[in-house]
Amino acid sequence: MTKTCLIVDDSRVVRKVARRIVEDLGFACEEAENGKLALESCEKSMPSAVLLDWNMPVMDGIEFLRRLRDMKEGKSPAVIFCTVENTAGRVRQALEAGASEYIMKPFDGEIIQSKFRLAGLIE
Amino acid sequence: MRTPDFDIYKDLLRERSGLFLTPDKSALLEARLSPVARKWGFESLEAMTAALKENPDPHLIIRIVEAMATPDSSFFRDGRPFDYFRETILPRLMDSRKKERALNIWCAAAASGQEPYSLALILKELEEGPLAGWEIRILATDISTETLQQAGQGVYSQFEMQRGLPIRFLLNHFTQEGEKWRLHDDIRRMVEYRYFNLLDSMTDMGKFDAVFCRNVLTLFEDTRKKDVLERLALQIEPGGFLALGTSENADTLPGLFTPCPGQPGLYIRS
Ligand SMILES: C[S@@+](CC[C@H](N)C(=O)[O-])C[C@H]1O[C@@H](n2cnc3c(N)ncnc32)[C@H](O)[C@@H]1O
């Protein structure tokens, strides 16, 4: 089965860049521009991975993550934050909410690959 | 660079650090050495080359060797070798050394320290469990004193922190200082840094249960590489572990090193 990744970021440019990298890692991608739309996407079909921005309008990343983890199948996806938030406090908050890994922007292909590997998503 | 000039550096580097320069590295050589020439007050790289021919200043030579060292590294580089060390090698070593309760590890091309610190982080996690009361020594050496100094500080950029380091390690063992992250002293002190050139005699280094010599021999000539591996073998306990880079191998020495099945670059000392 193909692995799927939901890319959640309010910037279309970031989603596009990330999508290309994640597709190269062998994932089929969906996109959402805020946490609310991301939740709707997960209700329709639970992805294997979520690449998640923190600051977004309507619903932010941490709120999305908490709600996702409360959903029926919501424990299964690996959730990797990808955000400009770069303090230890934020990282702790994310891990406590159930994040699997954490990327501090700016990112590149190598960093995403390294973090996907750490999250057990790829070999 | 003119061929005779290129050859001066080629010979010098081959002799001093083992680095083997192929002619296509001429541009790299110029890019790395021009700043050295400037720093030493030479008018140009040609002027530095002329001075070297005239009177080879040993301090300048050290700087040249350092400038040509490529200290790129990352935490848990390539992932798999470190998983394999933790899951397969470490339990075996702990069994064979259970009487002495001591482990000796050597990172022989430690660069900016990510490799020895990755090992320290792995071992630290076991310190409260199966490795409680064990004496663990991680010796980290390199030919570049500049790099060693940086390694000893244990300070890394955000970019370096994201390559290979699991986020829980960042959270538990580093403190943010502006744009940088500083490794905590308890881990930092687990690693002892020292200058060592792989071309020099190793007989005084002692014996090790595991040696990491990754991504350095690939730059050497085959005969050099073989020579280093033969001498390294003498410092590794039988049944001990050797980790080379994932694209490196010790296949020319089947009597000394047995490959770990399915693990490129990893060997057991026969
Ligand atoms: C590419 S780094 C590898 C770092 C680390 N082992 C890794 O795999 O991530 C190579 C290092 O080898 C060091 N080196 C080069 N020649 C050496 C020699 N003759 N003796 C000891 N170290 C050497 C360089 O200074 C550099 O730091």
Coordinates of C-alpha atoms and ligand atoms in Angstrom, one line a residue:
Chain A
M1 CA 0.0 0.0 0.0
T2 CA 1.3 3.5 -0.8
K3 CA 2.1 5.6 2.2
T4 CA 0.3 8.9 2.5
C5 CA 1.2 12.2 4.0
L6 CA -0.9 15.2 4.8
I7 CA 0.9 18.5 4.5
V8 CA -0.6 21.2 6.7
D9 CA 0.7 24.8 6.2
D10 CA -1.0 28.1 5.5
S11 CA 1.7 29.0 2.9
R12 CA 1.0 27.5 -0.5
V13 CA 4.7 27.9 -1.4
V14 CA 5.8 25.9 1.7
R15 CA 3.2 23.2 0.9
K16 CA 4.5 23.0 -2.6
V17 CA 8.2 22.7 -1.7
A18 CA 7.4 20.2 1.1
R19 CA 5.2 18.2 -1.1
R20 CA 7.8 17.7 -3.8
I21 CA 10.3 16.5 -1.1
V22 CA 7.8 14.1 0.5
E23 CA 6.7 12.7 -2.8
D24 CA 10.3 11.9 -3.6
L25 CA 10.4 9.9 -0.4
G26 CA 7.6 7.8 -1.9
F27 CA 4.5 9.3 -0.3
A28 CA 1.2 10.2 -1.9
C29 CA 0.3 13.7 -0.5
E30 CA -2.7 15.7 0.5
E31 CA -2.6 19.3 1.5
A32 CA -4.5 21.4 4.0
E33 CA -4.1 25.1 4.8
N34 CA -5.2 25.0 8.4
G35 CA -5.9 22.7 11.3
K36 CA -9.6 22.6 10.7
L37 CA -9.3 21.5 7.1
A38 CA -6.6 19.0 8.1
L39 CA -9.0 17.4 10.6
E40 CA -11.6 17.1 7.9
S41 CA -9.1 15.5 5.7
C42 CA -8.2 13.0 8.4
E43 CA -11.8 12.1 9.0
K44 CA -12.2 11.2 5.4
S45 CA -8.9 9.2 5.3
M46 CA -6.3 8.8 8.0
P47 CA -2.8 9.4 6.5
S48 CA 0.4 7.6 7.5
A49 CA 2.1 10.9 8.3
V50 CA 1.3 14.5 8.9
L51 CA 3.8 17.3 8.3
L52 CA 2.4 20.1 10.5
D53 CA 3.0 23.8 10.7
W54 CA 2.3 25.5 14.1
N55 CA 1.0 29.0 13.4
M56 CA -2.0 29.0 11.1
P57 CA -5.3 30.9 11.0
V58 CA -8.6 29.2 12.0
M59 CA -7.0 26.3 13.9
D60 CA -3.3 26.1 14.7
G61 CA -1.1 23.0 14.6
I62 CA -1.0 22.1 18.3
E63 CA -4.8 22.3 18.6
F64 CA -5.1 20.1 15.5
L65 CA -2.7 17.6 17.0
R66 CA -4.6 17.3 20.2
R67 CA -7.9 16.7 18.4
L68 CA -6.3 14.3 16.0
R69 CA -4.9 12.2 18.9
D70 CA -8.5 12.1 20.3
M71 CA -9.9 10.7 17.1
K72 CA -10.6 7.0 16.7
E73 CA -7.7 6.2 14.4
G74 CA -5.9 9.3 15.4
K75 CA -3.0 7.7 17.3
S76 CA -1.7 6.0 14.2
P77 CA -0.2 8.8 12.0
A78 CA 3.3 10.0 12.7
V79 CA 3.1 13.7 13.2
I80 CA 6.1 15.8 12.4
F81 CA 6.0 19.5 13.3
C82 CA 7.6 21.8 10.7
T83 CA 7.6 25.3 12.1
V84 CA 9.6 28.5 12.8
E85 CA 8.8 27.9 16.5
N86 CA 12.2 26.9 17.7
T87 CA 12.3 27.0 21.5
A88 CA 12.7 24.1 23.8
G89 CA 9.4 25.0 25.4
R90 CA 7.6 24.7 22.1
V91 CA 9.2 21.4 21.4
R92 CA 8.2 20.0 24.8
Q93 CA 4.6 21.2 24.3
A94 CA 4.6 19.4 20.9
L95 CA 5.9 16.2 22.2
E96 CA 3.5 16.2 25.1
A97 CA 0.6 16.7 22.7
G98 CA 1.8 13.6 20.8
A99 CA 4.2 14.8 18.1
S100 CA 6.6 12.2 16.8
E101 CA 9.3 14.5 15.5
Y102 CA 10.0 18.2 15.1
I103 CA 11.6 20.3 12.4
M104 CA 12.6 23.9 12.9
K105 CA 12.3 26.0 9.7
P106 CA 14.0 26.6 7.4
F107 CA 14.1 23.0 6.2
D108 CA 15.6 21.2 3.2
G109 CA 15.2 17.8 1.7
E110 CA 17.9 16.3 3.8
I111 CA 16.3 17.4 7.1
I112 CA 12.9 16.1 6.1
Q113 CA 14.3 12.8 5.0
S114 CA 16.3 12.6 8.3
K115 CA 13.2 13.3 10.4
F116 CA 11.0 10.9 8.4
R117 CA 13.6 8.2 9.1
L118 CA 13.7 9.1 12.8
A119 CA 9.9 8.9 12.9
G120 CA 10.1 5.4 11.5
L121 CA 8.4 6.3 8.2
I122 CA 11.2 5.3 5.9
E123 CA 14.2 3.1 6.1
Chain B
M1 CA 46.8 25.9 -10.4
R2 CA 49.9 24.8 -12.4
T3 CA 50.7 21.1 -12.3
P4 CA 54.0 21.5 -10.5
D5 CA 52.4 23.5 -7.8
F6 CA 49.5 21.1 -7.6
D7 CA 52.0 18.3 -7.1
I8 CA 53.7 20.0 -4.2
Y9 CA 50.4 20.0 -2.3
K10 CA 49.5 16.6 -3.5
D11 CA 52.7 15.1 -2.1
L12 CA 52.5 17.1 1.1
L13 CA 49.0 16.0 1.9
R14 CA 49.5 12.4 0.9
E15 CA 52.5 12.3 3.3
R16 CA 51.0 14.3 6.2
S17 CA 47.4 13.2 6.4
G18 CA 46.9 10.4 3.8
L19 CA 44.6 12.6 1.8
F20 CA 45.0 11.6 -1.8
L21 CA 44.3 14.4 -4.3
T22 CA 43.2 13.5 -7.8
P23 CA 43.8 16.2 -10.5
D24 CA 40.1 17.1 -10.6
K25 CA 40.6 18.5 -7.0
S26 CA 42.7 21.4 -8.2
A27 CA 39.9 24.0 -7.9
L28 CA 39.0 22.7 -4.5
L29 CA 42.6 23.0 -3.4
E30 CA 42.7 26.6 -4.6
A31 CA 39.4 27.4 -2.9
R32 CA 40.6 26.0 0.4
L33 CA 44.1 27.3 0.4
S34 CA 43.6 30.8 -0.8
P35 CA 42.1 31.9 2.5
V36 CA 45.1 30.3 4.3
A37 CA 47.5 32.2 2.1
R38 CA 45.7 35.5 2.8
K39 CA 45.7 34.8 6.6
W40 CA 49.4 34.2 6.6
G41 CA 50.0 37.5 4.8
F42 CA 51.0 36.1 1.4
E43 CA 50.2 38.1 -1.6
S44 CA 48.7 35.2 -3.4
L45 CA 48.5 31.4 -3.3
E46 CA 51.4 31.3 -5.7
A47 CA 53.5 33.2 -3.2
M48 CA 52.6 30.8 -0.5
T49 CA 53.5 27.9 -2.7
A50 CA 56.9 29.5 -3.5
A51 CA 57.6 30.0 0.2
L52 CA 56.7 26.4 0.9
K53 CA 59.2 25.2 -1.6
E54 CA 61.8 27.5 -0.2
N55 CA 61.3 26.8 3.5
P56 CA 58.5 24.5 4.6
D57 CA 57.2 26.1 7.8
P58 CA 55.7 23.3 9.9
H59 CA 53.0 25.5 11.4
L60 CA 51.9 26.5 7.9
I61 CA 51.8 22.9 6.9
I62 CA 49.5 22.1 9.8
R63 CA 47.1 24.8 8.7
I64 CA 47.2 23.5 5.1
V65 CA 46.4 20.0 6.2
E66 CA 43.6 21.3 8.4
A67 CA 42.2 23.4 5.6
M68 CA 42.0 20.3 3.4
A69 CA 40.3 18.2 6.1
T70 CA 36.6 17.9 5.4
P71 CA 35.0 17.9 8.8
D72 CA 31.4 17.3 7.7
S73 CA 29.4 15.1 10.0
S74 CA 26.0 14.7 11.5
F75 CA 24.5 13.1 14.6
F76 CA 23.7 9.4 14.1
R77 CA 25.0 9.7 10.6
D78 CA 23.2 7.2 8.3
G79 CA 21.0 6.0 11.2
R80 CA 21.4 2.3 10.7
P81 CA 25.0 1.8 12.0
F82 CA 24.0 3.4 15.3
D83 CA 20.8 1.3 15.6
Y84 CA 22.9 -1.8 14.9
F85 CA 25.5 -0.8 17.4
R86 CA 22.8 -0.3 20.1
E87 CA 20.7 -3.3 19.3
T88 CA 23.2 -5.9 18.3
I89 CA 26.8 -5.0 19.1
L90 CA 26.3 -3.4 22.5
P91 CA 24.5 -6.4 24.1
R92 CA 27.3 -8.7 22.7
L93 CA 30.0 -6.4 24.1
M94 CA 28.3 -6.2 27.4
D95 CA 28.2 -9.9 27.6
S96 CA 31.8 -10.4 26.7
R97 CA 33.0 -7.7 29.1
K98 CA 30.7 -8.4 32.0
K99 CA 33.6 -9.3 34.3
E100 CA 35.5 -6.1 33.7
R101 CA 32.4 -4.0 33.4
A102 CA 34.3 -1.6 31.2
L103 CA 33.9 -0.5 27.6
N104 CA 36.5 1.3 25.5
I105 CA 35.4 3.1 22.4
W106 CA 37.4 5.1 19.9
C107 CA 36.2 7.5 17.3
A108 CA 39.3 7.9 15.1
A109 CA 38.1 10.7 12.8
A110 CA 35.7 12.5 15.2
A111 CA 35.4 15.8 13.3
S112 CA 33.0 18.2 15.0
G113 CA 32.0 15.6 17.6
Q114 CA 28.6 14.4 16.4
E115 CA 29.7 10.8 16.2
P116 CA 31.2 10.4 19.7
Y117 CA 28.3 12.4 21.2
S118 CA 25.8 10.2 19.4
L119 CA 27.5 7.2 21.1
A120 CA 27.5 9.0 24.4
L121 CA 23.8 9.7 24.1
I122 CA 23.1 6.0 23.4
L123 CA 25.3 4.9 26.3
K124 CA 23.9 7.5 28.7
E125 CA 20.4 6.1 28.2
L126 CA 21.6 2.7 29.5
E127 CA 23.6 4.1 32.4
E128 CA 20.7 3.8 34.7
G129 CA 19.9 0.3 33.5
P130 CA 22.1 -2.4 32.1
L131 CA 25.2 -0.2 32.1
A132 CA 24.9 1.0 35.7
G133 CA 28.3 0.9 37.4
W134 CA 30.2 0.3 34.1
E135 CA 33.3 2.3 33.2
I136 CA 32.8 3.8 29.8
R137 CA 35.5 5.6 27.9
I138 CA 34.9 7.3 24.6
L139 CA 38.1 8.6 23.0
A140 CA 37.6 10.9 20.1
T141 CA 40.5 11.9 17.9
D142 CA 41.1 13.9 14.7
I143 CA 44.0 15.4 12.8
S144 CA 42.3 18.8 12.8
T145 CA 42.9 20.6 16.1
E146 CA 40.6 23.4 15.0
T147 CA 37.7 20.9 14.6
L148 CA 38.6 19.2 17.9
Q149 CA 38.3 22.4 19.7
Q150 CA 34.9 23.0 18.3
A151 CA 33.9 19.4 19.1
G152 CA 34.9 19.8 22.7
Q153 CA 32.6 22.8 23.2
G154 CA 29.6 20.8 22.1
V155 CA 27.8 23.7 20.6
Y156 CA 25.8 23.2 17.4
S157 CA 23.8 25.3 15.0
Q158 CA 20.0 24.7 14.5
F159 CA 20.8 23.3 11.1
E160 CA 23.3 20.7 12.6
M161 CA 20.8 19.9 15.3
Q162 CA 18.2 18.8 12.7
R163 CA 20.4 16.3 10.9
G164 CA 19.9 12.9 12.5
L165 CA 19.4 13.9 16.1
P166 CA 16.1 12.5 17.6
I167 CA 14.1 15.4 19.0
R168 CA 13.9 13.9 22.5
F169 CA 17.7 14.1 22.7
L170 CA 17.6 17.8 21.8
L171 CA 15.0 18.3 24.5
N172 CA 16.7 16.3 27.2
H173 CA 20.4 17.0 26.7
F174 CA 20.8 20.4 25.0
T175 CA 20.2 24.0 26.1
Q176 CA 19.4 26.8 23.7
E177 CA 21.8 29.7 23.6
G178 CA 20.6 32.3 21.0
E179 CA 20.8 30.6 17.6
K180 CA 22.9 27.7 19.0
W181 CA 22.3 24.6 21.1
R182 CA 24.7 23.6 23.8
L183 CA 25.2 20.0 24.9
H184 CA 24.9 19.4 28.6
D185 CA 28.2 18.8 30.5
D186 CA 27.3 15.3 31.7
I187 CA 27.3 14.0 28.1
R188 CA 30.1 16.3 27.0
R189 CA 32.4 15.0 29.7
M190 CA 31.8 11.4 28.6
V191 CA 34.0 12.1 25.5
E192 CA 37.7 12.8 25.7
Y193 CA 39.2 14.7 22.8
R194 CA 42.8 14.4 21.6
Y195 CA 44.8 15.0 18.5
F196 CA 45.7 11.9 16.6
N197 CA 46.9 11.3 13.0
L198 CA 45.8 7.9 11.6
L199 CA 49.2 7.7 9.8
D200 CA 51.0 7.7 13.1
S201 CA 51.8 4.6 15.2
M202 CA 48.7 3.4 17.2
T203 CA 50.5 0.9 19.5
D204 CA 50.2 3.3 22.4
M205 CA 46.5 3.9 22.0
G206 CA 45.5 0.8 23.9
K207 CA 42.8 -1.7 23.1
F208 CA 39.3 -0.9 22.2
D209 CA 36.0 -2.8 22.1
A210 CA 34.7 -0.7 19.3
V211 CA 36.3 1.6 16.8
F212 CA 34.5 4.1 14.6
C213 CA 36.6 5.3 11.7
R214 CA 33.9 6.6 9.4
N215 CA 34.2 8.6 6.2
V216 CA 37.9 9.3 6.3
L217 CA 39.6 6.3 4.7
T218 CA 37.6 6.9 1.5
L219 CA 40.0 9.8 0.9
F220 CA 43.1 7.7 1.1
E221 CA 44.9 5.6 -1.5
D222 CA 44.1 1.9 -1.4
T223 CA 47.5 0.9 0.0
R224 CA 47.2 3.5 2.7
K225 CA 43.7 2.5 3.6
K226 CA 44.8 -1.1 3.9
D227 CA 47.8 -0.1 6.1
V228 CA 45.6 1.9 8.4
L229 CA 43.0 -0.9 8.7
E230 CA 45.7 -3.4 9.5
R231 CA 47.1 -1.3 12.3
L232 CA 43.6 -0.5 13.6
A233 CA 42.9 -4.2 13.7
L234 CA 45.7 -4.6 16.3
Q235 CA 44.0 -2.1 18.6
I236 CA 40.6 -3.9 18.5
E237 CA 39.9 -6.8 20.9
P238 CA 38.9 -10.0 19.2
G239 CA 35.1 -10.0 18.8
G240 CA 35.3 -6.2 18.9
F241 CA 33.5 -3.9 16.5
L242 CA 34.7 -1.7 13.6
A243 CA 32.4 0.9 11.9
L244 CA 33.5 2.4 8.6
G245 CA 31.3 4.7 6.5
T246 CA 28.4 3.0 4.8
S247 CA 30.2 3.4 1.4
E248 CA 33.5 2.1 2.8
N249 CA 34.7 -1.5 3.3
A250 CA 37.4 -3.6 4.7
D251 CA 37.0 -6.4 2.1
T252 CA 40.7 -6.5 1.3
L253 CA 41.3 -7.9 4.8
P254 CA 38.9 -10.8 5.2
G255 CA 41.2 -12.5 7.8
L256 CA 41.0 -9.5 10.1
F257 CA 37.5 -8.3 9.8
T258 CA 34.2 -10.2 9.3
P259 CA 31.4 -8.2 7.8
C260 CA 28.2 -7.9 9.8
P261 CA 25.5 -9.4 7.5
G262 CA 23.4 -6.8 5.7
Q263 CA 25.2 -3.9 7.3
P264 CA 27.5 -2.0 4.9
G265 CA 30.7 -0.8 6.4
L266 CA 30.3 -2.7 9.7
Y267 CA 32.7 -5.5 10.8
I268 CA 33.6 -7.7 13.7
R269 CA 37.3 -8.2 14.5
S270 CA 38.0 -11.8 13.8
Ligands
LIG1 C1 34.2 13.6 6.8 S1 34.8 13.7 8.4 C2 34.1 12.3 9.2 C3 33.5 12.6 10.5 C4 32.7 11.4 11.2 N1 33.6 10.3 11.4 C5 31.5 11.0 10.3 O1 31.5 10.0 9.7 O2 30.5 11.8 10.4 C6 36.5 13.3 8.2 C7 37.4 13.7 9.3 O3 38.7 13.0 9.2 C8 39.7 13.8 9.6 N2 41.0 13.3 9.1 C9 41.5 13.4 7.8 N3 42.7 12.8 7.8 C10 43.0 12.3 9.0 C11 44.1 11.6 9.5 N4 45.1 11.3 8.8 N5 44.1 11.2 10.8 C12 43.0 11.5 11.6 N6 41.9 12.2 11.1 C13 41.9 12.6 9.8 C14 39.3 15.2 9.1 O4 40.0 16.2 9.9 C15 37.8 15.2 9.3 O5 37.5 15.7 10.5

